[in-house]
Short mmCIF file of C-alpha atoms in Angstrom, two decimals:
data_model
loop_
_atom_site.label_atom_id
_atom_site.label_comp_id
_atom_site.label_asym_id
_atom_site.label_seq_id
_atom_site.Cartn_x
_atom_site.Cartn_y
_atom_site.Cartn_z
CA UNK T 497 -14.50 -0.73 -13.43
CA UNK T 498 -12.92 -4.05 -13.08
CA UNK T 499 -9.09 -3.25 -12.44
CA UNK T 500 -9.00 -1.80 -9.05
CA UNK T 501 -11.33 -3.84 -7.53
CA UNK T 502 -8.75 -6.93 -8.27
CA UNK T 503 -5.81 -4.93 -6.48
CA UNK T 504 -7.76 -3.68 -3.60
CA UNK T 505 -9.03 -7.52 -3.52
CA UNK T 506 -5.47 -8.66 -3.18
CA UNK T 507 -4.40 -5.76 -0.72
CA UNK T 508 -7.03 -6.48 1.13
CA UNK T 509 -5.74 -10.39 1.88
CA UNK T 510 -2.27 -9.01 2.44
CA UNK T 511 -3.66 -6.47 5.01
CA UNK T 512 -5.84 -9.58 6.53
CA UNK T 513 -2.59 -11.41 6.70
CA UNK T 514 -0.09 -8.53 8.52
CA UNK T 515 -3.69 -7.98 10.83
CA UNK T 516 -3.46 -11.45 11.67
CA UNK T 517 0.79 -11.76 12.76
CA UNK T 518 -0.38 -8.47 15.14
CA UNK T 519 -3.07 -10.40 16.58
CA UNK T 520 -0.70 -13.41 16.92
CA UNK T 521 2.00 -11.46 18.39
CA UNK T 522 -0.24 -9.70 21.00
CA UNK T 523 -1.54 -13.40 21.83
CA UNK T 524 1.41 -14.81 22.02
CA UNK T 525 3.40 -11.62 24.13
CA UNK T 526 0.51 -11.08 25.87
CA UNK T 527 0.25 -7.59 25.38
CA UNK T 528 -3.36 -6.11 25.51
CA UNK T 529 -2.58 -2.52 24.28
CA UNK T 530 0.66 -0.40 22.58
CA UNK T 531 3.44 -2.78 22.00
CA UNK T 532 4.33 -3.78 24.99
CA UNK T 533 7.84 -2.54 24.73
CA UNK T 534 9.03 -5.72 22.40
CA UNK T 535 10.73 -4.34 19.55
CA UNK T 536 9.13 -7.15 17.29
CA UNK T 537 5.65 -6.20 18.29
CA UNK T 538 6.89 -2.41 17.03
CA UNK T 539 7.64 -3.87 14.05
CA UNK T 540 4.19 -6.13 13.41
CA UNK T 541 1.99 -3.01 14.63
CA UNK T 542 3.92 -0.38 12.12
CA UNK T 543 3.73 -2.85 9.03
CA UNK T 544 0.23 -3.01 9.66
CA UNK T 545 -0.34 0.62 10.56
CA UNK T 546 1.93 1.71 7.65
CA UNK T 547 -0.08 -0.23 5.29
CA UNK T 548 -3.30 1.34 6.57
CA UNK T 549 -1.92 4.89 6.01
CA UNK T 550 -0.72 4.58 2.10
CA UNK T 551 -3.27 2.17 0.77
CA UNK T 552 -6.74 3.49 0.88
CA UNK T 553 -5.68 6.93 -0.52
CA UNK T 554 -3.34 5.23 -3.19
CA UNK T 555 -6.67 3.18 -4.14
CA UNK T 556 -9.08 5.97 -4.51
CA UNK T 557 -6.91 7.58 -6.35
CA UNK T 558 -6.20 4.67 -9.19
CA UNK T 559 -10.33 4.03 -8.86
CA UNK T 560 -10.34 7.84 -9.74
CA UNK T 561 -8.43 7.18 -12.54
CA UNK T 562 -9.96 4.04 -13.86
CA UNK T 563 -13.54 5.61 -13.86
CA UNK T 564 -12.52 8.82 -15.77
CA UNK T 565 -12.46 6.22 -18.60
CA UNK T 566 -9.07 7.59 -20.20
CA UNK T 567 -6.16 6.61 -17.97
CA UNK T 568 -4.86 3.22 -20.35
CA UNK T 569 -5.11 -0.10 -18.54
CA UNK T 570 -1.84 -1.02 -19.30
CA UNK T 571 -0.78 1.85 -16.71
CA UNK T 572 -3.79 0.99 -13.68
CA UNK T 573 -2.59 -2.85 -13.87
CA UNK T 574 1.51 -1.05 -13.59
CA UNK T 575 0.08 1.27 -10.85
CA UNK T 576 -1.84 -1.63 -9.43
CA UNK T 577 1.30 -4.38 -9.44
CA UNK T 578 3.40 -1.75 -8.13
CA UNK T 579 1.14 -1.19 -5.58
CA UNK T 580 0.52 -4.60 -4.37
CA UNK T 581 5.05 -5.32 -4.68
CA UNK T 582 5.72 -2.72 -2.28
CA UNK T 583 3.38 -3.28 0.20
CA UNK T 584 4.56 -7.11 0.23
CA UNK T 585 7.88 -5.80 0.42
CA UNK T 586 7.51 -3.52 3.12
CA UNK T 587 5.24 -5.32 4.94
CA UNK T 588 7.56 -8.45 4.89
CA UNK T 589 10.28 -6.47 5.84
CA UNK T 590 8.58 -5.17 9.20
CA UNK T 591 6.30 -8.09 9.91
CA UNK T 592 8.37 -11.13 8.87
CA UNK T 593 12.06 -10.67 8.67
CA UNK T 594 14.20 -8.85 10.70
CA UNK T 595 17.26 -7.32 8.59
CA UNK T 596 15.25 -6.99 4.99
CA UNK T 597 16.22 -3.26 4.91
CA UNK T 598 15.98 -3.85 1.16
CA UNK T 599 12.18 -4.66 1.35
CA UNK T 600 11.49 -1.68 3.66
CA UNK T 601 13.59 0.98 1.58
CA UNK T 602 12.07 -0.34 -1.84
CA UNK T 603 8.62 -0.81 -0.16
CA UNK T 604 8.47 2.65 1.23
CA UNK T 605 10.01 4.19 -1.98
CA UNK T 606 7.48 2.59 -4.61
CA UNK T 607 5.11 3.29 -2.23
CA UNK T 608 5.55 7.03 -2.16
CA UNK T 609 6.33 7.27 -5.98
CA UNK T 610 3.02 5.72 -6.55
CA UNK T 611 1.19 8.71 -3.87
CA UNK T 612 3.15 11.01 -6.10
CA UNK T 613 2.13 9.83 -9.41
CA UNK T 614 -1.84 8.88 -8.49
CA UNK T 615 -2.24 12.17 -7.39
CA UNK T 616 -0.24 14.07 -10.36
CA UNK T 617 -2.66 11.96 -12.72
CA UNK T 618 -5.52 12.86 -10.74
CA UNK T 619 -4.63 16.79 -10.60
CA UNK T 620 -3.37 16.59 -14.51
CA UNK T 621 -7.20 14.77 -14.88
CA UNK T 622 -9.25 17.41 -12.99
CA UNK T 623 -7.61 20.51 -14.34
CA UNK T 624 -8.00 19.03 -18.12
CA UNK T 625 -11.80 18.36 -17.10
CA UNK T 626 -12.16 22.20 -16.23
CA UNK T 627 -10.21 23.65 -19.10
CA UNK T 628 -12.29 21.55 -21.92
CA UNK T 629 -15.54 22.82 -19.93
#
């Protein structure tokens, strides 16, 4: 297992990053809780929510993959890159510019593909497992 543990590595500095513009933008708005009715506060608190709502399952679903030993790298390192793009893109989009619709459609598409696909593989996976049994 050495291919998922590089992506979640480098989601896991992306996520410290978005974290850190929410704690910035509370410090700097001084708002202690919620958002504090500042639109770009909505915006750093969703990126960084949003992120935290896709990513873990997306990863334990490529780990999945990558230890049942038959899923070819080529396509973990293309799950994993895609991965990693649209969370960048979305997360710019709501947590550093302001009209990158682009980022956020592309970012939350990708995204969503890759929920659908992990967990197609996964199901294709366990349902081959219990046939050859």
């Amino acid at each position: 297992m050495t291919i998922t543990p590089l992506y979640a590595g480098l989601l896991a500095i992306w996520f410290l990053i978005l974290s850190a513009r929410v704690v910035g933008g509370r410090r700097s708005g001084k708002v202690n809780l919620g958002d504090g009715g500042d639109p770009k506060m909505q915006g750093l608190i969703r990126a960084h929510a949003n992120f935290s709502e896709y990513v873990p399952m997306i990863l334990v679903l490529m780990l999945c993959l990558e230890l049942g030993g038959s899923t070819p790298v080529w396509l973990l390192h293309l799950i994993g890159v895609a991965l990693l793009t649209a969370r960048v893109l979305h997360g710019l989009a709501l947590s550093f510019l302001s009209n990158f619709f682009v980022g956020r459609f592309w970012g939350a598409l990708i995204t969503f593909v890759l929920l659908l696909v992990t967990g197609l593989l996964c199901v294709w996976r366990g349902a081959m497992t219990l046939l050859i049994s």
